[in-house]
Amino acid sequence: MKRYDLIVIGAGPSGLSAAAEAASKGLRTVVFDENERPGGQLFKQIHKFFGSKEHKAKVRGYNIGKQLLQEAADAGVDVVLNAPVEGLYPDHEVTVRIGDSLRHFKGDAVIAATGASENMAAFKGWTLPGVIGAGAAQTMMNLHGIKPGNKVVMLGSGNVGLVVSYQLLQAGVEVAAVVDALPHVGGYGVHAAKLARTGVPFYLSHTIVEAEGEDRVKGVTIAEIDNKFNFIPGTEKHFDADTICVAVGLSPMSQLLKMAECDVPDDPSKGGQAPRVGAFGETSVKGVFAAGDVSGIEEASSAMIEGRITGLAAAESLGFITKQELEAETAGLENQLASLRRGMFAPGNKGRKITETDEGIALSESLLTQGYVADDEIARFPGVTKQRGIHPVIECTQNIPCNPCQDACRKGCIRIGKDITSLPAVDTDSQCVGCGLCVAACSGQAVFLVDEDYEEGYASVTLPYEFLPLPETGARGTALDRSGAPVCEAEVVEIRTSPAFDHTNLLTMKVPADMAMTARFFRNQKTESEAC
Amino acid sequence: MLRITEHPILGAPEKGRRVEFTFDGRTMSGCEGEPVAAALKAEGVMIHRYTSKRHEPRGIFCAIGRCTDCVMVVDGVPNIRTCVTPLHEGMDVRTQYGVTDRKDFGEEAR
Ligand SMILES: Cc1cc2nc3c(=O)[nH]c(=O)nc-3n(C[C@H](O)[C@H](O)[C@H](O)COP(=O)(O)OP(=O)(O)OC[C@H]3O[C@@H](n4cnc5c(N)ncnc54)[C@H](O)[C@@H]3O)c2cc1C
Ligand code: SF4
Ligand code: SF4
Ligand code: FES
C-alpha cells in the first residue's frame, strides 16, 4: 500500500487548489480523478467566469482548469487521471480503480473534493432516448464536438440551464424554450438576458407534461402549473424537438464521506446530503476534510478558496505549518469567501425572494419572469446613463460577485467599488474612448457601447458576439431588442476581434437613432431562419 | 449533421483519424478515440439498448459513465458503457436487448 501525506479526491477547482496549497507547504500530495482531463466541472465550461481577478474572473472555465493544473504540477503534486476512487475508510485508506486493478493507498490526511452530481426530473417519457442531462450536453458538444441534437428544450433556468442553453446556441443547436417550474429565473439575470435577446423564449411556472415520441424524443408538451404544482388545463404548449435537456440542480457527491463514517446530514441549503464541516473544511472524522461543491453547492470561485483553506488545514493537522500560520494565511481567504457570499445568489439567500438590490433599486420583474429587462425598467440602473458620444451601457442589474468590467476600463468609466457584489455604475465624468475592452471582459455579456450621435439620424450599438458565422462589415440584417423581437433594420459597421478579447467579437451596428436603447442583438439576413 | 466543424470559442475540434466500425452489422464511420456513443450520435443512432423487463428503449443520458443507460454489446461483450469507451477501427457495436444482442432478449436460449 502506497502512502502519501495527503490524498485529494477530485481534480476540480477545489481539489487542485487544495493540493497545490498543501504541496507548497511540503506535503507529499496526490490527486485522483475519474476523468481523463483535470478541472472537474471547469473543463466543460467555455464561458468567461464571474468573480474578480484573484478568482480568475473573465477567464474561460477550461482555461482556469489548465492554470490550476499547472500550479499543482509546479508545486509537485501527482495528478492521477482515469482513476475513480471507489472506497474511503475511516482509517484514511483509499481504494482507487486504475486500469483493471483496484489499488490501495493511505493518506495521513484526505480531502474529498468530489463535487456534485446532477439531479433528475421525472415526467412522462423521461427515459426516452433524447432526454439527457445538461452535463451530458456539455460533454458531447464541448469535449467531443458533437451536437446533442438539432432542437432542444431546456428544463431548468438555474445557471447551469442558462449557461448550457447558450453553449447549445454557440454549437449551432436551436433552443426552442427554457422551461422552469419556479415562477422566477433561477440563475443570474445576465445569463438569461444573453439568451433572451437571441430570441429564446422563457416559460416560468411551467413544466414538462410529456416527452413525445415512440422510441425517441420527437416533441415536448409543457404546461403552466399552479402553486400546488398542478397543471393548469388549457395552458399546454407544444414544441417540436429532438432533445430535452434536464438542468434541475446539483447534489453534493458525499457517498465517499459517508463511507468514511463522516457525519453527513441532509441540508437543503447545501443542495442535499453534505458533510458537517468546520471553518477549515474538517469533517467529524479526524484527518478527513471536504472542500468545494461536495460540502455545499456553490461556485468555482468559492470552491478554489475553500480548497486552499482545507489544503492549509491539512498541512497544519500534520504539523507542516503551525496553528498561527494557518490562522494568518486563512484570514485573507476567509474575507474573500465572505465577500463572495454577499450577493443575492449567496447560499444564505437561497429560496428567498429578493425584490430590490443592495442599492435599494427595485429589481426588474421582467428579467425574473421573462429573462430580459423591459425597456421601461432599464434606465433605473446605475450602469445605464445618457451621454453625448460613445459610452458604455451596462445592463447588469443584480448583485453578483463579479467585477471584470471595472478592471477592464483604464479610463475609470466603470465603478463597482470595494464591495464586489455592488452594481456596476458608469461614471459620467470619465471620458470613454470606445476601446471595447469592457464589452469583451464582461462575463455576463451585459456591457454595450452606445453612440447616439453616430450619424445624423443614426446611432451605433456595439455588442459582444460569440457565434458563427461572424457577420462581415457592411452586412445588413435585423436588430433584435432585449426580448429577441425584431425591431429595425441594422447594418454592421465594424467587427473587432483581438486576442485580448479572448474569442468575444465586438459587433458594431448602425440603427435608427431612436433604437439606441432598444436594439441589443444582430441577426444576419441570410441566417434569418436559423437559431441565432 | 451533428458534428461541429468550427466552434466560435473552441475552434475546430481536435479529432482522431476516421475509422470504420459496424453498428448491428451496418458499416459506419467515426473518429478514432472518441467515445463510441459520440460516433453513434453523429451517425444518428439514438437507441443503444432495450431494458430487460419492459423492453423500453434507452440512449445516452449522462455521457460520463454514471447512469449505464448507454450500455451496448461491444465486440461481443455486453454492458459496455459506450459513452466512456473509445472507438477503434473495426469495432463491432450492437444494440443490447436486456443483457444480450438478440432481439428475442435471449428468450430462445432459456
Ligand atoms: C454549466 C455550469 C456553469 C457554471 N458556471 C460557473 C461560473 O460562471 N462561475 C463559477 O464560479 N462557477 C460556475 N459553475 C460552478 C462550478 O463549476 C462548480 O461550483 C465548481 O466546479 C465546483 O468545484 P469542485 O472542485 O468542488 O467540484 P467539481 O468541479 O465538480 O470537481 C470534482 C471532481 O471530482 C471528480 N470525482 C468525483 N468523485 C470521484 C471519485 N469517486 N473518484 C475520482 N474522482 C471523483 C469529479 O469527476 C470531478 O472531476 C458552473 C457549473 C456548471 C455545471
Ligand atoms: S469602451 Fe473602453 S474606455 Fe469606454 S468604458 Fe469600455 S473600457 Fe472604458
Ligand atoms: S457588467 Fe461587470 S459585474 Fe456585471 S456581469 Fe459584466 S463584468 Fe460582471
Ligand atoms: S450515458 Fe450514462 S453511462 Fe453512458
XYZ file of C-alpha atoms and ligand atoms in Angstrom:
715
model
C 0.000 0.000 0.000
C 1.433 3.338 -1.086
C 1.428 6.199 1.448
C 1.054 9.912 0.906
C 0.917 12.811 3.322
C -2.235 13.959 1.593
C -4.670 12.282 -0.765
C -7.094 14.548 -2.607
C -10.136 13.006 -4.306
C -11.277 15.074 -7.277
C -9.270 17.336 -9.599
C -11.837 20.116 -9.854
C -11.108 23.686 -8.779
C -11.317 22.826 -5.074
C -9.208 19.666 -5.253
C -6.459 21.170 -7.418
C -6.314 24.310 -5.265
C -6.116 22.241 -2.067
C -3.387 20.035 -3.496
C -1.308 22.950 -4.782
C -1.525 24.742 -1.453
C -0.651 21.671 0.602
C 2.218 20.651 -1.681
C 3.645 24.152 -1.461
C 3.899 23.563 2.308
C 5.863 20.393 1.716
C 3.173 17.671 1.837
C 3.645 14.731 -0.476
C 0.339 15.036 -2.286
C -1.599 13.005 -4.831
C -4.871 13.855 -6.584
C -7.104 11.161 -8.066
C -9.812 11.991 -10.588
C -12.070 9.695 -12.536
C -11.954 11.793 -15.718
C -9.356 11.758 -18.444
C -8.975 15.522 -18.132
C -8.404 17.547 -14.987
C -10.508 20.537 -13.965
C -13.748 18.955 -12.765
C -16.722 20.968 -13.991
C -14.370 23.588 -15.382
C -13.067 21.716 -18.374
C -16.546 21.676 -19.897
C -17.158 25.369 -19.284
C -16.397 27.597 -22.233
C -17.841 30.829 -20.852
C -15.959 33.549 -19.030
C -16.295 33.164 -15.294
C -17.592 35.647 -12.795
C -15.606 36.798 -9.838
C -12.628 39.091 -9.504
C -9.111 38.792 -10.841
C -7.968 36.752 -7.825
C -10.729 34.290 -8.646
C -9.805 34.145 -12.306
C -12.788 36.141 -13.455
C -13.236 36.645 -17.194
C -11.065 33.611 -17.863
C -12.966 30.842 -19.630
C -13.615 27.773 -17.484
C -11.422 25.328 -19.402
C -8.505 27.729 -19.207
C -8.916 28.074 -15.427
C -8.655 24.288 -15.232
C -5.383 24.380 -17.183
C -3.953 27.125 -14.970
C -4.808 25.251 -11.781
C -3.292 22.057 -13.125
C -0.081 23.900 -13.951
C 0.038 25.371 -10.459
C -0.450 21.950 -8.894
C 2.187 20.398 -11.146
C 4.649 23.189 -10.317
C 4.091 22.548 -6.610
C 4.996 18.884 -7.171
C 1.548 17.314 -6.908
C 0.990 13.921 -8.546
C -2.244 14.102 -10.530
C -3.585 10.675 -11.475
C -6.380 10.730 -14.056
C -8.745 7.957 -15.183
C -8.667 6.938 -11.535
C -12.086 6.641 -9.883
C -11.891 6.346 -6.115
C -14.170 3.538 -5.009
C -13.587 3.472 -1.281
C -12.651 5.819 1.549
C -12.348 4.352 5.033
C -12.179 5.974 8.488
C -8.509 4.973 8.821
C -7.754 7.052 5.667
C -7.369 4.112 3.366
C -8.386 4.932 -0.190
C -9.127 2.382 -2.897
C -8.743 3.502 -6.488
C -9.554 1.735 -9.748
C -6.608 2.238 -12.061
C -6.818 0.324 -15.301
C -8.152 -3.117 -14.460
C -6.923 -3.248 -10.899
C -8.108 -1.863 -7.598
C -5.191 -0.168 -5.847
C -4.876 0.734 -2.170
C -3.413 3.973 -0.828
C -3.149 5.534 2.579
C -3.021 9.252 3.322
C -2.152 10.863 6.640
C -4.846 13.323 5.620
C -7.573 13.029 2.981
C -9.512 15.805 1.267
C -12.738 14.885 -0.511
C -13.291 17.373 -3.332
C -15.697 15.240 -5.317
C -18.060 17.997 -6.442
C -21.680 17.359 -7.285
C -23.911 15.202 -9.442
C -26.938 16.253 -11.465
C -30.465 15.837 -10.185
C -33.097 14.227 -12.355
C -36.675 15.229 -13.011
C -39.311 12.623 -13.753
C -42.061 13.353 -16.301
C -43.962 11.230 -18.768
C -41.447 9.889 -21.250
C -38.379 10.968 -19.293
C -36.498 7.763 -20.066
C -36.823 8.138 -23.856
C -33.617 8.413 -25.837
C -33.179 12.150 -26.417
C -33.771 13.141 -22.801
C -30.308 13.975 -21.473
C -28.662 15.715 -18.556
C -27.279 19.208 -19.083
C -23.832 17.907 -18.250
C -24.194 15.304 -20.980
C -24.985 18.042 -23.490
C -21.816 19.868 -22.460
C -19.723 16.741 -22.609
C -20.978 15.908 -26.090
C -20.558 19.331 -27.633
C -17.637 20.895 -25.756
C -15.433 17.827 -25.321
C -16.379 15.612 -28.242
C -17.511 18.161 -30.803
C -20.905 16.525 -31.360
C -24.188 18.399 -31.057
C -26.546 16.530 -28.752
C -29.415 17.225 -31.159
C -30.773 19.814 -33.546
C -33.503 21.351 -31.435
C -33.529 21.370 -27.660
C -35.986 22.241 -24.915
C -34.153 23.121 -21.695
C -35.779 22.240 -18.402
C -34.302 24.450 -15.674
C -33.424 28.127 -15.585
C -30.669 27.995 -12.962
C -27.157 28.966 -14.003
C -26.485 25.520 -15.407
C -29.621 25.598 -17.588
C -28.865 29.107 -18.788
C -25.170 28.567 -19.446
C -25.724 25.262 -21.225
C -28.524 26.760 -23.355
C -26.141 29.447 -24.514
C -23.449 26.870 -25.233
C -26.006 24.948 -27.299
C -26.654 28.059 -29.393
C -22.900 28.509 -29.814
C -22.604 24.934 -31.041
C -25.289 25.685 -33.617
C -28.205 23.965 -31.878
C -31.603 25.613 -31.755
C -33.011 26.188 -28.255
C -36.795 26.124 -28.546
C -37.510 27.190 -24.962
C -36.200 27.423 -21.431
C -38.789 25.994 -19.046
C -38.844 26.176 -15.246
C -41.432 25.221 -12.652
C -40.338 28.113 -10.458
C -42.016 31.466 -11.015
C -38.615 33.195 -11.363
C -35.469 32.642 -13.391
C -33.152 30.774 -11.021
C -29.776 31.808 -12.427
C -28.058 35.131 -12.983
C -30.120 37.663 -14.901
C -27.226 38.430 -17.238
C -27.061 34.774 -18.341
C -30.812 34.822 -19.028
C -30.626 38.125 -20.890
C -27.981 36.926 -23.319
C -30.284 34.061 -24.316
C -33.479 36.115 -24.437
C -32.036 38.672 -26.839
C -31.248 35.969 -29.379
C -34.934 35.049 -29.309
C -35.049 32.112 -26.864
C -38.410 32.236 -25.036
C -38.710 31.614 -21.285
C -41.622 29.744 -19.744
C -41.575 30.209 -15.984
C -44.157 28.472 -13.753
C -44.232 25.806 -16.473
C -43.046 22.262 -16.568
C -42.962 19.314 -18.930
C -46.204 17.384 -19.310
C -44.791 14.830 -21.659
C -41.826 13.937 -23.802
C -43.433 12.784 -27.034
C -42.250 10.022 -29.319
C -42.396 6.242 -29.578
C -38.776 5.279 -29.292
C -37.063 8.694 -29.188
C -37.972 12.283 -28.427
C -39.922 13.922 -31.247
C -41.526 16.753 -29.324
C -42.381 18.182 -25.939
C -45.576 19.429 -24.356
C -45.275 21.849 -21.472
C -47.996 23.495 -19.396
C -48.325 26.135 -16.748
C -48.577 24.952 -13.151
C -50.359 26.460 -10.181
C -48.719 26.984 -6.809
C -49.539 23.404 -5.837
C -47.644 22.079 -8.863
C -50.814 21.013 -10.715
C -51.036 21.566 -14.460
C -53.493 24.289 -15.432
C -55.705 22.846 -18.195
C -55.696 24.803 -21.428
C -52.166 26.189 -20.944
C -50.410 23.399 -22.854
C -47.812 24.381 -25.426
C -46.144 22.039 -27.885
C -42.639 22.229 -29.321
C -41.053 20.084 -31.968
C -37.724 18.999 -30.522
C -35.370 16.034 -30.721
C -33.719 16.647 -27.369
C -34.822 17.550 -23.861
C -32.046 18.765 -21.648
C -32.557 18.494 -17.896
C -30.846 21.007 -15.592
C -32.766 20.849 -12.358
C -30.000 21.256 -9.842
C -26.974 19.548 -8.392
C -26.483 17.461 -5.250
C -23.227 17.035 -3.305
C -21.465 13.742 -4.081
C -20.916 12.816 -0.472
C -21.061 8.992 -0.717
C -17.350 8.529 -0.029
C -17.570 10.693 3.072
C -20.457 8.593 4.321
C -18.392 5.504 3.712
C -15.661 7.065 5.848
C -18.262 7.466 8.614
C -18.291 11.255 8.497
C -21.400 12.965 9.748
C -23.368 13.762 6.545
C -26.743 15.296 7.381
C -29.446 16.329 4.945
C -29.167 20.059 4.417
C -31.425 21.639 1.777
C -29.447 24.909 1.918
C -26.422 22.938 0.683
C -28.314 21.110 -2.041
C -28.658 17.711 -0.355
C -26.588 15.463 1.882
C -23.460 17.412 2.694
C -20.830 16.703 5.345
C -20.849 18.768 8.504
C -17.604 20.752 8.332
C -15.743 23.247 10.496
C -14.233 26.548 9.395
C -11.281 24.770 7.773
C -13.286 22.087 5.993
C -12.620 19.446 8.673
C -15.298 16.744 8.901
C -16.317 14.819 12.000
C -13.616 12.222 11.241
C -10.107 13.292 12.189
C -7.848 13.946 9.227
C -10.686 13.828 6.678
C -11.592 17.151 5.061
C -14.127 18.285 2.468
C -13.970 21.246 0.080
C -15.954 22.669 -2.820
C -19.377 21.627 -4.064
C -19.364 18.391 -2.027
C -19.686 20.481 1.122
C -22.440 22.660 -0.332
C -23.236 23.644 -3.925
C -21.638 26.972 -4.750
C -19.310 28.267 -7.400
C -15.852 27.668 -8.748
C -14.576 30.847 -7.140
C -15.632 29.755 -3.653
C -14.519 26.178 -4.386
C -10.982 27.405 -5.121
C -10.807 29.380 -1.892
C -12.261 26.541 0.174
C -9.728 24.241 -1.435
C -6.849 26.487 -0.385
C -8.178 26.720 3.150
C -8.509 22.949 3.543
C -5.113 22.394 1.923
C -3.588 24.635 4.583
C -5.643 22.960 7.310
C -4.374 19.550 6.205
C -0.821 20.923 6.355
C -1.438 22.169 9.884
C -3.023 18.908 11.002
C 0.181 17.091 10.045
C 2.479 19.668 11.612
C 3.823 21.174 8.367
C 2.686 24.636 9.479
C 1.751 25.996 12.896
C -1.723 26.893 14.084
C -0.683 30.574 13.988
C 0.472 30.265 10.385
C -2.784 28.559 9.464
C -4.838 31.317 11.018
C -2.746 34.063 9.469
C -2.864 32.539 5.984
C -6.545 31.716 6.008
C -7.737 35.059 7.387
C -7.433 36.734 3.989
C -9.079 33.784 2.274
C -11.970 33.838 4.734
C -12.501 37.504 3.908
C -12.618 36.724 0.192
C -15.152 33.979 0.835
C -17.292 36.304 2.897
C -17.299 38.919 0.138
C -18.275 36.316 -2.477
C -21.092 35.132 -0.257
C -22.733 38.519 -0.011
C -24.519 38.600 -3.368
C -28.204 37.998 -3.907
C -27.423 34.458 -5.101
C -25.358 33.678 -1.987
C -26.105 30.376 -0.214
C -27.763 32.249 2.655
C -30.266 33.802 0.253
C -31.310 30.516 -1.305
C -35.054 30.334 -1.897
C -35.622 33.831 -0.590
C -37.449 36.246 -2.872
C -35.413 39.408 -3.197
C -37.214 42.425 -4.593
C -34.544 45.098 -4.580
C -30.786 45.421 -4.956
C -28.413 46.303 -2.107
C -28.517 49.824 -3.522
C -32.276 49.908 -2.963
C -33.237 49.731 -6.645
C -36.294 47.632 -7.494
C -35.265 44.501 -9.403
C -36.507 44.044 -12.941
C -39.636 41.918 -12.699
C -39.461 41.237 -16.413
C -35.935 39.851 -16.051
C -37.149 37.420 -13.417
C -40.198 36.232 -15.337
C -39.175 36.565 -18.993
C -35.417 36.643 -18.987
C -34.856 40.241 -20.062
C -35.041 43.717 -18.567
C -38.002 45.622 -20.023
C -37.481 48.922 -21.856
C -39.151 50.924 -19.111
C -37.061 49.302 -16.366
C -33.543 49.598 -17.715
C -32.944 53.312 -17.077
C -33.112 52.989 -13.296
C -29.852 51.027 -13.026
C -26.563 52.858 -12.386
C -24.813 51.320 -15.395
C -27.262 52.996 -17.743
C -26.639 56.677 -18.404
C -27.370 59.070 -21.220
C -24.314 60.848 -22.568
C -23.099 62.516 -25.734
C -20.754 60.468 -27.861
C -19.729 56.876 -27.259
C -20.232 55.475 -23.777
C -20.811 52.164 -22.028
C -24.314 50.991 -21.182
C -24.114 48.290 -18.522
C -27.187 46.132 -18.238
C -26.083 44.298 -15.117
C -28.905 44.692 -12.638
C -28.378 42.175 -9.830
C -25.813 41.961 -7.011
C -23.474 39.237 -8.240
C -19.864 38.650 -7.138
C -18.191 39.969 -10.263
C -16.076 42.934 -11.353
C -14.003 42.434 -14.514
C -15.817 45.332 -16.206
C -14.330 47.716 -13.658
C -10.831 46.307 -14.103
C -11.120 46.453 -17.891
C -11.643 50.198 -18.115
C -8.424 52.141 -17.794
C -10.310 55.397 -18.210
C -12.233 54.924 -14.980
C -15.654 54.922 -16.640
C -16.910 51.897 -14.691
C -17.129 51.743 -10.916
C -18.080 48.842 -8.698
C -16.122 49.821 -5.628
C -14.644 47.630 -2.950
C -17.735 45.511 -2.480
C -17.550 43.038 -5.348
C -21.304 42.417 -5.398
C -22.254 46.092 -5.925
C -23.888 47.014 -9.213
C -21.506 48.462 -11.791
C -22.066 52.197 -12.235
C -20.998 54.377 -15.139
C -19.048 57.475 -14.165
C -20.169 60.256 -16.500
C -17.168 62.398 -15.572
C -14.739 59.982 -17.186
C -14.281 60.024 -20.946
C -14.916 56.738 -22.725
C -12.667 56.183 -25.756
C -14.677 53.300 -27.194
C -11.864 50.757 -26.867
C -14.387 47.977 -26.204
C -12.313 46.213 -23.550
C -15.218 46.367 -21.094
C -17.565 44.728 -23.605
C -15.181 41.830 -24.131
C -14.299 41.482 -20.442
C -17.841 41.209 -19.141
C -18.542 37.621 -18.166
C -22.262 38.245 -18.447
C -22.169 39.876 -21.896
C -24.034 42.749 -20.308
C -21.920 45.695 -21.462
C -22.786 47.559 -24.669
C -21.312 50.690 -26.193
C -23.842 53.180 -27.441
C -23.247 56.296 -29.508
C -26.419 58.217 -30.099
C -24.545 60.788 -32.173
C -23.059 58.298 -34.608
C -24.502 59.906 -37.751
C -27.373 62.220 -38.496
C -30.463 60.189 -37.560
C -28.460 57.077 -36.628
C -26.933 55.594 -33.518
C -24.331 52.860 -33.183
C -24.591 49.950 -30.773
C -21.604 47.698 -30.031
C -22.351 44.275 -28.637
C -20.438 41.107 -27.718
C -20.870 38.426 -30.378
C -19.773 34.812 -29.833
C -21.477 32.993 -32.687
C -20.529 31.711 -36.121
C -20.623 32.753 -38.827
C -19.341 36.146 -37.834
C -21.131 38.764 -39.947
C -18.927 40.960 -42.123
C -18.678 44.710 -42.108
C -21.395 46.025 -44.372
C -23.726 43.086 -43.676
C -27.348 44.057 -43.392
C -29.809 42.394 -41.133
C -32.261 42.902 -38.360
C -31.703 44.343 -34.922
C -33.422 42.459 -32.111
C -34.433 44.009 -28.816
C -33.763 42.560 -25.359
C -36.655 40.136 -25.776
C -35.322 38.886 -29.103
C -38.081 40.578 -31.108
C -37.030 42.170 -34.411
C -37.259 45.956 -34.104
C -35.496 47.591 -37.047
C -33.041 47.186 -39.868
C -29.386 47.267 -38.941
C -26.085 47.467 -40.766
C -22.839 46.104 -39.383
C -20.347 48.971 -39.472
C -17.458 47.352 -37.635
C -16.310 43.943 -36.425
C -13.456 43.868 -33.949
C -11.582 40.747 -32.945
C -8.457 40.630 -30.859
C -6.521 38.089 -28.797
C -7.162 40.430 -25.851
C -10.900 39.858 -26.309
C -10.453 36.059 -25.969
C -12.938 34.997 -28.675
C -15.534 37.606 -27.824
C -16.015 39.576 -31.023
C -17.289 43.120 -30.904
C -20.003 43.804 -33.435
C -20.970 47.400 -34.030
C -24.233 48.008 -35.828
C -25.867 51.170 -37.092
C -29.526 51.563 -36.185
C -32.047 54.421 -36.374
C -31.285 56.878 -33.556
C -34.447 56.115 -31.612
C -33.376 52.450 -31.378
C -30.130 53.178 -29.488
C -31.535 51.983 -26.180
C -33.616 49.189 -27.691
C -31.502 47.286 -30.241
C -29.312 44.706 -28.492
C -28.626 41.862 -30.931
C -27.928 41.473 -34.618
C -29.393 38.830 -36.854
C -27.897 38.395 -40.282
C -30.344 38.494 -43.170
C -29.099 35.226 -44.570
C -29.396 33.288 -41.341
C -32.887 34.625 -40.632
C -34.306 31.115 -40.479
C -31.572 29.776 -38.242
C -31.378 29.738 -34.469
C -29.370 32.867 -33.964
C -25.080 16.996 -39.357
C -24.372 16.806 -35.674
C -20.606 17.107 -35.968
C -19.340 20.568 -35.099
C -16.764 21.612 -37.668
C -15.973 25.087 -36.374
C -16.856 26.402 -32.930
C -16.829 30.121 -32.058
C -14.830 29.558 -28.864
C -13.125 26.196 -29.288
C -12.288 26.405 -32.989
C -12.166 23.145 -34.932
C -12.467 20.124 -32.635
C -9.319 18.008 -32.308
C -10.293 14.614 -33.593
C -8.666 11.289 -34.323
C -8.489 9.800 -37.821
C -11.651 8.479 -39.480
C -12.196 4.790 -38.862
C -14.926 2.364 -39.789
C -16.937 0.290 -37.357
C -20.178 -1.633 -37.521
C -23.463 -0.994 -35.775
C -25.766 -4.026 -35.844
C -23.786 -5.145 -38.861
C -24.086 -1.868 -40.752
C -20.811 -0.114 -41.597
C -20.455 3.360 -40.119
C -17.580 5.718 -39.537
C -16.390 7.799 -36.645
C -13.251 9.379 -35.252
C -10.753 7.128 -33.559
C -10.599 7.643 -29.824
C -13.891 9.472 -29.446
C -16.474 7.699 -27.305
C -18.422 5.060 -29.235
C -21.585 6.901 -28.149
C -20.370 10.117 -29.798
C -19.715 8.323 -33.075
C -23.165 6.716 -32.949
C -24.803 10.059 -32.195
C -23.076 11.641 -35.176
C -24.464 8.809 -37.310
C -27.963 9.470 -35.972
C -28.221 6.391 -33.737
C -30.300 7.209 -30.661
C -31.269 3.812 -29.243
C -28.482 1.941 -27.507
C -30.432 -0.742 -25.728
C -33.842 -2.063 -24.661
C -34.493 -2.768 -20.982
C -34.894 -6.369 -19.808
C -38.355 -6.245 -18.295
C -40.361 -3.679 -20.182
C -38.295 -3.655 -23.363
C -38.085 0.139 -23.289
C -35.532 1.982 -25.423
C -32.630 3.803 -23.760
C -29.948 6.113 -25.137
C -27.251 8.455 -23.892
C -28.248 10.129 -20.662
C -25.277 11.233 -18.528
C -22.436 10.854 -21.071
C -19.919 10.447 -18.239
C -20.214 6.774 -17.422
C -22.508 7.005 -14.418
C -26.060 6.038 -15.454
C -25.456 2.900 -17.593
C -28.279 3.870 -19.980
C -25.890 3.744 -22.927
C -24.598 0.201 -22.492
C -24.314 -1.976 -25.607
C -22.728 -5.173 -26.767
C -19.255 -4.200 -28.000
C -17.036 -6.807 -29.641
C -19.245 -9.474 -28.146
C -19.128 -8.143 -24.575
C -22.434 -6.860 -23.134
C -22.890 -3.943 -20.703
C -20.182 -1.757 -22.193
C -20.730 1.920 -21.344
C -20.347 3.369 -24.801
C -20.120 6.970 -23.581
C -16.744 6.295 -21.977
C -15.418 3.626 -24.351
C -13.074 4.927 -27.065
C -13.828 3.970 -30.655
C -11.363 1.773 -32.504
C -11.125 0.634 -36.092
C -13.347 -2.347 -36.847
C -15.326 -2.337 -33.594
C -18.453 -4.447 -33.622
C -21.172 -2.468 -31.814
C -24.608 -3.954 -31.261
C -27.877 -2.885 -29.742
C -28.330 -4.593 -26.386
C -31.627 -6.352 -25.665
C -31.760 -6.957 -21.926
C -28.273 -8.363 -21.486
C -27.768 -9.874 -24.953
C -27.546 -8.685 -28.528
C -30.515 -10.856 -29.548
C -33.774 -9.224 -30.449
C -35.635 -12.022 -28.654
C -33.900 -10.918 -25.433
C -32.241 -14.327 -25.238
C -35.629 -15.991 -24.807
C -34.910 -18.997 -27.009
C -31.744 -19.791 -25.188
C -33.569 -20.095 -21.898
C -22.898 24.708 -16.510
C -22.141 25.230 -15.317
C -21.714 26.567 -15.329
C -21.002 27.088 -14.240
N -20.583 28.396 -14.284
C -19.864 28.921 -13.248
C -19.363 30.286 -13.281
O -19.582 31.041 -14.236
N -18.656 30.740 -12.231
C -18.387 29.946 -11.153
O -17.711 30.395 -10.229
N -18.833 28.663 -11.088
C -19.573 28.136 -12.111
N -20.038 26.830 -12.062
C -19.858 26.068 -10.839
C -18.517 25.422 -10.723
O -18.179 24.743 -11.922
C -18.513 24.460 -9.550
O -19.004 25.103 -8.408
C -17.108 24.002 -9.265
O -16.590 23.306 -10.364
C -17.039 23.119 -8.014
O -15.725 22.676 -7.851
P -15.360 21.355 -7.133
O -13.877 21.238 -7.215
O -15.970 21.351 -5.790
O -16.083 20.192 -7.913
P -16.010 19.674 -9.486
O -15.567 20.784 -10.333
O -17.289 19.069 -9.693
O -14.848 18.619 -9.396
C -14.982 17.375 -8.747
C -14.141 16.349 -9.461
O -14.072 15.176 -8.679
C -14.244 14.039 -9.501
N -14.719 12.933 -8.680
C -15.888 12.834 -8.016
N -15.984 11.658 -7.386
C -14.839 10.991 -7.654
C -14.337 9.720 -7.287
N -15.027 8.900 -6.507
N -13.129 9.360 -7.756
C -12.414 10.191 -8.540
N -12.835 11.400 -8.918
C -14.029 11.804 -8.485
C -15.265 14.527 -10.499
O -15.314 13.738 -11.653
C -14.734 15.926 -10.790
O -13.739 15.906 -11.774
C -20.734 26.261 -13.126
C -21.153 24.921 -13.117
C -21.846 24.389 -14.192
C -22.292 22.943 -14.180
S -15.034 51.225 -24.138
Fe -13.019 51.366 -23.150
S -12.952 53.440 -22.352
Fe -15.080 53.036 -22.812
S -15.929 52.284 -20.883
Fe -15.286 50.498 -22.030
S -13.213 50.076 -21.337
Fe -13.723 52.160 -20.688
S -21.243 44.111 -16.013
Fe -19.438 43.795 -14.709
S -20.253 42.893 -12.840
Fe -21.845 42.669 -14.404
S -21.526 40.654 -15.303
Fe -20.406 42.131 -16.545
S -18.320 42.129 -15.704
Fe -19.643 41.187 -14.163
S -24.780 7.726 -20.808
Fe -24.721 7.341 -18.671
S -23.237 5.735 -18.538
Fe -23.159 6.297 -20.620
